[in-house]
Short mmCIF file of C-alpha atoms in Angstrom, two decimals:
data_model
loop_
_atom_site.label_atom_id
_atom_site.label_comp_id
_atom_site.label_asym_id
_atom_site.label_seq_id
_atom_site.Cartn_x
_atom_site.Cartn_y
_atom_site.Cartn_z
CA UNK U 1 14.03 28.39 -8.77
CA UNK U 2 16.65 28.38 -5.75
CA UNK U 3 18.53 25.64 -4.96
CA UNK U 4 19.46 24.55 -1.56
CA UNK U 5 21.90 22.27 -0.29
CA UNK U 6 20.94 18.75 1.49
CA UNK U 7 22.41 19.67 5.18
CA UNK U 8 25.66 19.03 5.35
CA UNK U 9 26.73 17.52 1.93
CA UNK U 10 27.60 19.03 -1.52
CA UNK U 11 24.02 17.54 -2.90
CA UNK U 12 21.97 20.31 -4.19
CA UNK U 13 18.43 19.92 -4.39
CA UNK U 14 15.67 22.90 -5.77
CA UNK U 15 13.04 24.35 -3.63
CA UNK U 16 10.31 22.68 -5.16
CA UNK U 17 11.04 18.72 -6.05
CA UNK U 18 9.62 16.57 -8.42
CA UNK U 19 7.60 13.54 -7.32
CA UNK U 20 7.66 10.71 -9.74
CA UNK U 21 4.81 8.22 -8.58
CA UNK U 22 2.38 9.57 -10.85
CA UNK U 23 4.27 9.13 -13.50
CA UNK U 24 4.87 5.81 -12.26
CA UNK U 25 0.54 5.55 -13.05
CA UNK U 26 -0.38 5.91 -9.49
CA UNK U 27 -4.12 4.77 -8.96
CA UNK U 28 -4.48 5.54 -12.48
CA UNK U 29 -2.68 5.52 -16.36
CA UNK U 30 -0.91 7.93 -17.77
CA UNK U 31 0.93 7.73 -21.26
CA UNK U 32 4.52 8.16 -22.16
CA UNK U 33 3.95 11.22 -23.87
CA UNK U 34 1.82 12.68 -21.09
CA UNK U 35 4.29 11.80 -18.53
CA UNK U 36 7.34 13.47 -20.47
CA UNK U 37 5.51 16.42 -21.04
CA UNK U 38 4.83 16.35 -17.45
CA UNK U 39 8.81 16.31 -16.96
CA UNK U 40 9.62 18.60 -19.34
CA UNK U 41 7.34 20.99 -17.82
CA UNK U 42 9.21 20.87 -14.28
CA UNK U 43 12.55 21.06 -16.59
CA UNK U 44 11.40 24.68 -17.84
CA UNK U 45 10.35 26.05 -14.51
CA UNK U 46 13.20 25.16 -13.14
CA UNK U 47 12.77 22.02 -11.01
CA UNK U 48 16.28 20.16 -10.40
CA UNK U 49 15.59 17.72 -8.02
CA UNK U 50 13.31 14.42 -9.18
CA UNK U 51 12.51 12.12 -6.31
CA UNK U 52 11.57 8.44 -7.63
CA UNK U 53 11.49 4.27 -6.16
CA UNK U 54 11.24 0.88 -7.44
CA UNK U 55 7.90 0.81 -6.20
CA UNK U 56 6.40 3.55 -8.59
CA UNK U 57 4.67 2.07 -10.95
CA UNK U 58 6.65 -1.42 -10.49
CA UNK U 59 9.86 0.70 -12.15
CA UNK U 60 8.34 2.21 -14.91
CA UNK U 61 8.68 5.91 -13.20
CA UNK U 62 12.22 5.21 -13.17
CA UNK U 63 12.21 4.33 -16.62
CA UNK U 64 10.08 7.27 -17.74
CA UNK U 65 12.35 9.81 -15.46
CA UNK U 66 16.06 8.04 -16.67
CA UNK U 67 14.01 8.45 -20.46
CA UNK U 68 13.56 11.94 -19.97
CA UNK U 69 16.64 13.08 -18.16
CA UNK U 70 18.95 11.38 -20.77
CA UNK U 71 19.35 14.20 -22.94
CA UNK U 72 19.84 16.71 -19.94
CA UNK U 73 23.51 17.83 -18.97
CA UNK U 74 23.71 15.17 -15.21
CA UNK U 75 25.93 17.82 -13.03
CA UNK U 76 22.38 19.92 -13.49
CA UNK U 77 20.62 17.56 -12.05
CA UNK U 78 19.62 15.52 -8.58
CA UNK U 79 18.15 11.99 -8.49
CA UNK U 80 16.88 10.41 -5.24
CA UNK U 81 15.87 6.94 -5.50
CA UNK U 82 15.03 4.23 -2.62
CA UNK U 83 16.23 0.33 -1.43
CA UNK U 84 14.53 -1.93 0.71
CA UNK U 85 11.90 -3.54 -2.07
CA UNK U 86 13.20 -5.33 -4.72
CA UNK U 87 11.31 -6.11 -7.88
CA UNK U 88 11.29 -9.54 -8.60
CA UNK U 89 9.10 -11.83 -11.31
CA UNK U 90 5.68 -12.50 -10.30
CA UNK U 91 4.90 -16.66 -10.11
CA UNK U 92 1.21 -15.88 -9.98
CA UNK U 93 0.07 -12.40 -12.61
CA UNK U 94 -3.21 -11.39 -12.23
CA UNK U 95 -2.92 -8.49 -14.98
CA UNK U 96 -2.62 -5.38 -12.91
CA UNK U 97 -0.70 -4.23 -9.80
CA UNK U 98 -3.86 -1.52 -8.86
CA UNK U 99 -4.93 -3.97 -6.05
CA UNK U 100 -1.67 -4.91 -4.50
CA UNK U 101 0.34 -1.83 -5.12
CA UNK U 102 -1.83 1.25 -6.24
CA UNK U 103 -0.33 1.27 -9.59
CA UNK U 104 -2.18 0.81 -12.84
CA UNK U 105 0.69 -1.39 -14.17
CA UNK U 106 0.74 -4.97 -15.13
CA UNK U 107 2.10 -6.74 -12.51
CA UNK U 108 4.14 -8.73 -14.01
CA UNK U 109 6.70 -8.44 -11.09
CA UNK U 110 6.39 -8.62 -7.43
CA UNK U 111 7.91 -6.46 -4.55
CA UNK U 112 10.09 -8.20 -1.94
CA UNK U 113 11.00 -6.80 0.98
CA UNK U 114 14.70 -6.78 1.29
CA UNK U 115 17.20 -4.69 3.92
CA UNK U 116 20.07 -6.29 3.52
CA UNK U 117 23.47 -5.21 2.17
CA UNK U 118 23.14 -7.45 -0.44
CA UNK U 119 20.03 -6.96 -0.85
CA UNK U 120 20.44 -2.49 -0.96
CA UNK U 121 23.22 -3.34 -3.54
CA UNK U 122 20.96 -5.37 -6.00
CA UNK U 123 18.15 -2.47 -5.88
CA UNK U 124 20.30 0.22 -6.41
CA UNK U 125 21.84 -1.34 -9.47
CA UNK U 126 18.71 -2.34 -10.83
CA UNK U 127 17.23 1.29 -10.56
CA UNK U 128 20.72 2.65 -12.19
CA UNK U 129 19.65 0.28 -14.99
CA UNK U 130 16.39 1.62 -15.48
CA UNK U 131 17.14 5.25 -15.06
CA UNK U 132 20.36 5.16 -17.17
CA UNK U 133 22.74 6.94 -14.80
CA UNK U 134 26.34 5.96 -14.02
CA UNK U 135 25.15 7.38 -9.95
CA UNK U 136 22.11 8.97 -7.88
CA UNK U 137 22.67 11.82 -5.60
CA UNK U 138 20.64 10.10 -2.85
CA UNK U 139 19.17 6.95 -1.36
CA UNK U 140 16.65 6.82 0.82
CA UNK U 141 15.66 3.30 2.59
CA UNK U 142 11.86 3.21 1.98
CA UNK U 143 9.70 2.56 4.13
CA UNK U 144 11.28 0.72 6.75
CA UNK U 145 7.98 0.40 9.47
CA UNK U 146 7.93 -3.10 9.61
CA UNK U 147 11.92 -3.90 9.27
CA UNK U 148 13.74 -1.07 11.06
CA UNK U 149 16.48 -3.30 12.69
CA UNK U 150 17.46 -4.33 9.77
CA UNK U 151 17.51 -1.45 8.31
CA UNK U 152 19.61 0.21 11.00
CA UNK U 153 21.92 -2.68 11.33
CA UNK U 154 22.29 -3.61 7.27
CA UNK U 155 20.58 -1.55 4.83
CA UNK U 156 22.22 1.63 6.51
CA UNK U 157 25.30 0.59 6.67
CA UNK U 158 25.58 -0.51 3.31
CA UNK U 159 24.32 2.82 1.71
CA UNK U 160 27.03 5.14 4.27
CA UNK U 161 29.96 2.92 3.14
CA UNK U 162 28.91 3.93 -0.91
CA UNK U 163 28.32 7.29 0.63
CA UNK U 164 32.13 7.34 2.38
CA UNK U 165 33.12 5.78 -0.84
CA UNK U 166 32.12 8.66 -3.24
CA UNK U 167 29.22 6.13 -5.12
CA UNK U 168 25.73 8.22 -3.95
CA UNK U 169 25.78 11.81 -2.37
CA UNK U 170 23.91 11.21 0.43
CA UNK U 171 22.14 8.69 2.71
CA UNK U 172 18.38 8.94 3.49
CA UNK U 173 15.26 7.50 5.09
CA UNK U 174 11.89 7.76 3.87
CA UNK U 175 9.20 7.12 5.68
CA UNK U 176 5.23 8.22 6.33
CA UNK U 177 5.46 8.24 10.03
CA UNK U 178 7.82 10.19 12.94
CA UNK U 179 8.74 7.81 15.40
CA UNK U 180 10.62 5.43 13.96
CA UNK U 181 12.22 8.32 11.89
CA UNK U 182 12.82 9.85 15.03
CA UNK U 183 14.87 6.39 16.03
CA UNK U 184 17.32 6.51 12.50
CA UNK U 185 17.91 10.26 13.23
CA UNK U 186 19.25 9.48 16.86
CA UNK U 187 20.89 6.01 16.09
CA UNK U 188 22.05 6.09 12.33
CA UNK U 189 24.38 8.53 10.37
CA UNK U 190 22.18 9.43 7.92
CA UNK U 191 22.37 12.69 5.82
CA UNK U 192 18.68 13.09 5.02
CA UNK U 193 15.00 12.25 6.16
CA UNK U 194 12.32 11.92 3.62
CA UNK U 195 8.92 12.80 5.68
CA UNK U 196 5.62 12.41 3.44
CA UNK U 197 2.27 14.22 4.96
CA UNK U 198 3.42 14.51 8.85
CA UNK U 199 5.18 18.06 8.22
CA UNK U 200 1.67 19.96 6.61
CA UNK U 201 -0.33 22.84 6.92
CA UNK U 202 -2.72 20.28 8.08
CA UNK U 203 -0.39 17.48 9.96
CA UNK U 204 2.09 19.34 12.19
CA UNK U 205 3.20 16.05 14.01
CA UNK U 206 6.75 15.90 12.68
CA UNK U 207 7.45 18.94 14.85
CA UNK U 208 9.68 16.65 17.13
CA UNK U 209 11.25 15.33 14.39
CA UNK U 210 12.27 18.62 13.05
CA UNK U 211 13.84 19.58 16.04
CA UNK U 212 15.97 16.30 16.39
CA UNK U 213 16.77 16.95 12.96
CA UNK U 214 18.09 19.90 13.47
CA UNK U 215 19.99 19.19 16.51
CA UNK U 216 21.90 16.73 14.49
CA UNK U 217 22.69 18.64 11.33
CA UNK U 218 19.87 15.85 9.19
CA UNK U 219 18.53 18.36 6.05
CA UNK U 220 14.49 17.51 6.36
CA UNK U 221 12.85 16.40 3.13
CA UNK U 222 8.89 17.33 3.40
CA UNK U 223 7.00 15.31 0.95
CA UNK U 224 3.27 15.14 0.31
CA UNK U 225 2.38 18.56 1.07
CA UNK U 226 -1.10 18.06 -0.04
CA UNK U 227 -1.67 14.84 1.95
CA UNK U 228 -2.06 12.91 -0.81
CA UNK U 229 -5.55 15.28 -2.11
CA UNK U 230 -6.90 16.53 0.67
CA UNK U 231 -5.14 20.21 0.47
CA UNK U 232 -4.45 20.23 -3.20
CA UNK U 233 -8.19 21.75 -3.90
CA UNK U 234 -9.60 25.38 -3.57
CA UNK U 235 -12.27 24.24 -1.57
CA UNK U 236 -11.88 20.41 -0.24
CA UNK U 237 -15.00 18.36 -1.17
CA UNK U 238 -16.35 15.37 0.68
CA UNK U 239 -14.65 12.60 -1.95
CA UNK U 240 -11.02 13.91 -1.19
CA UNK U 241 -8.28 11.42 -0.39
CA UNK U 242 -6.06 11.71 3.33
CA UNK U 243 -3.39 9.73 3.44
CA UNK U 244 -4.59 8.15 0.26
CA UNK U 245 -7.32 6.94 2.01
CA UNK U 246 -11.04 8.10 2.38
CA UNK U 247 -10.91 12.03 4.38
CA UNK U 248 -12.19 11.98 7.95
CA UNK U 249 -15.04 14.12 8.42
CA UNK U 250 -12.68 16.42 11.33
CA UNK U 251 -9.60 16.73 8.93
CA UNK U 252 -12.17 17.74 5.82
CA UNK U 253 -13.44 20.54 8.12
CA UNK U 254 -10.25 21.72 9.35
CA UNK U 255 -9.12 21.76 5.56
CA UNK U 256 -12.22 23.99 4.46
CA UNK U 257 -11.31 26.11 7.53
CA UNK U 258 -7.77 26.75 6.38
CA UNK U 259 -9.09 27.03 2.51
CA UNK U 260 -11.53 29.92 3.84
CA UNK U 261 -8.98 31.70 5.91
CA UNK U 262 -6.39 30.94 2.34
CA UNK U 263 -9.42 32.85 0.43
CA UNK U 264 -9.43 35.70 2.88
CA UNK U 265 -6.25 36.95 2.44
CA UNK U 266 -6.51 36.51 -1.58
CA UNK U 267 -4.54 33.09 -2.09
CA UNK U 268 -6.11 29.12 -2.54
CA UNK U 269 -6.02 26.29 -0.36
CA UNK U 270 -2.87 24.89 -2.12
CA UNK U 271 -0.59 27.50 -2.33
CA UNK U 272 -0.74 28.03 1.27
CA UNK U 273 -0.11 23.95 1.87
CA UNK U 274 2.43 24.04 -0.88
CA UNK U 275 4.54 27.01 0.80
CA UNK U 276 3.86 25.65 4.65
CA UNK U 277 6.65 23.71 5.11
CA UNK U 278 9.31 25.56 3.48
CA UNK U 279 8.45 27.93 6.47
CA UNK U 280 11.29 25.66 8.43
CA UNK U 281 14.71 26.35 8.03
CA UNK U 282 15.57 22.41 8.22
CA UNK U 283 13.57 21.87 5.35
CA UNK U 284 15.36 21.90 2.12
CA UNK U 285 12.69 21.19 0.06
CA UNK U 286 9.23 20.56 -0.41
CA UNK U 287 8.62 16.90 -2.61
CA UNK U 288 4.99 16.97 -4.62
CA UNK U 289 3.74 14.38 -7.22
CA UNK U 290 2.76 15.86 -10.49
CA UNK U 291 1.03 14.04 -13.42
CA UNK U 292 0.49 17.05 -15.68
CA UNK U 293 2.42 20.20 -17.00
CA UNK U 294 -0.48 22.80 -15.65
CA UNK U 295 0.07 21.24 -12.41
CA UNK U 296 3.79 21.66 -12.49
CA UNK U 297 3.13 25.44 -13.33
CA UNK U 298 0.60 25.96 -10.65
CA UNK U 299 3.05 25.01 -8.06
CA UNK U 300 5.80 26.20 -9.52
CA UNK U 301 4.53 29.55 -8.82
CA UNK U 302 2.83 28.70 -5.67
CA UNK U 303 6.46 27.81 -4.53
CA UNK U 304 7.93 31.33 -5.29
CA UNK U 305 5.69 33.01 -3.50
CA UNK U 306 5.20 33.19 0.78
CA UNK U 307 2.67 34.20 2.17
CA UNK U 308 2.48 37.21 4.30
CA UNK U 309 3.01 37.01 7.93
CA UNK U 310 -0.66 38.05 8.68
CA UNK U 311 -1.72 35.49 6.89
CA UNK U 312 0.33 32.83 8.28
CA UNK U 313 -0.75 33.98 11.81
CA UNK U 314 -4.50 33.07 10.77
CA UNK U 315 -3.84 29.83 9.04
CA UNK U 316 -1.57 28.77 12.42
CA UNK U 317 -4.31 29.77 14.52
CA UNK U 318 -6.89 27.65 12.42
CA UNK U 319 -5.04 24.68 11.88
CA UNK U 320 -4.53 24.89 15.87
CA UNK U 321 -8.27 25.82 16.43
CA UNK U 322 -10.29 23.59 18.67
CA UNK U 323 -12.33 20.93 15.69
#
């Protein structure tokens, strides 16, 4: 599998990345054995890069990730994690974090939302801790909707000086929507952008922020190629997830439009959302969660394959189409 590089620094990241929330038992429980298998698969097909956070799983994807990198050589490998939630002891348990976080974990911590330079400091060390690395390539400030000030003013900051000081690789933002994205790329020197389900054969919103990307040198991450279900099935059925939510009835059409025009030129629904967004040359990668080996192999080859240009002329024009 190709590597690229992440814009303008020395970080190399492969073509295909691996997403750690399921591991981290997203929505639902996985074992240890499952999830390193899961790893190991992405290790033989030649996945390098292994995005994880804190939030997954309330740390216990980091844990599972730093368990199963260990033995692995660390110049042949690239770790993103994230800052801006810390995970702190929970006063009040109620048994399981499904409700308040999506992860079938006990919940025996809490997240706190925290953008400060203290604050960015105490994460990252914490997540070192659990991964068992001496560094991570990148940091990404997660999710910074409802604290973007501070995150522009403190956790930024913090993350360029380790940056300028050697400590991480490279300085990101993650995020599920553009415009404020749009605001770090234009205000904040920031080496990366982490966008999950805006930049997809389905969601082609992020265009703008592809293009400001690009005018500033800012490598484009494109996570959640599948929009969290919808696009990761032959044919989309009715009980599909968007944007881990419940599907609108116009996205599940387009989707079966775009899996029947996949079909026609002798490929599936996924491949064709899997490859989409590599199309860009500001992408560097394309980020997708995996909680099994056979789906590791499926896009593992899905990756290493484009489409033809015919093809990609009819799945423009349907995911374009009047609904």
């Amino acid at each position: 599998m190709r590597a690229r590089p992440l814009g303008r620094t020395s970080v190399q990241v492969s073509t295909l990345g691996f997403g750690a929330a399921p591991i981290g038992n997203l929505h639902s429980a996985i074992d240890d054995e499952q999830a390193r298998a899961t790893l190991d698969a992405a290790w033989d097909v030649g996945v390098r890069y292994f995005d994880t956070a804190p939030h997954y799983g309330l740390g216990l994807s980091e844990r599972r990730l730093g368990a199963a990198l260990a033995h692995r050589r660390r110049a042949e490998f690239t770790v993103s994690t994230k800052v801006g939630r810390l995970l702190e002891p929970h006063p009040a348990p109620t048994g399981s974090d499904l409700t308040a976080g999506g992860f079938a974990v006990p919940d025996t911590l809490v997240r706190r939302p925290d953008y400060s330079r203290d604050g960015v400091l105490r994460s990252l060390e914490g997540s070192l801790d659990r991964l068992r690395l001496g560094h991570v390539d990148i940091v990404y400030v997660h999710d910074p909707d409802d604290h973007l000030d501070a995150a522009l003013d403190h956790a930024l900051p913090a993350l360029t000086a380790l940056r300028d000081q050697g400590v991480i690789g490279a300085v990101g933002v993650g995020m599920n929507t553009v415009a404020p994205l749009l605001r770090v790329v234009a205000e904040a020197d920031v080496d990366a952008v982490m966008v999950a389900g805006r930049w997809t054969l389905l969601d082609r919103t992020a265009r703008p922020l592809l293009d400001a990307c690009a005018g500033r040198g800012v490598a484009v991450v494109a996570a959640a190629p599948f929009n969290s279900g919808l696009l990761s099935r032959t044919y989309p059925e009715s009980d599909a997830t968007f944007d881990y939510g419940p599907v609108p009835d116009s996205a599940l059409r387009r989707a079966r439009l775009l899996a029947e025009v996949s079909a026609r030129h002798g490929t599936v629904l996924p491949h064709a959302a899997l490859r989409f967004p590599l199309r860009d040359p500001g992408v560097a990668c394309v980020v997708a969660g995996f909680r099994t080996p056979d789906e590791v192999g499926s896009a593992a080859r899905w990756a290493d394959v484009d489409l033809t240009g015919e093809a990609w002329a009819d799945l423009d024009a349907a995911a374009t189409k009047p609904n």
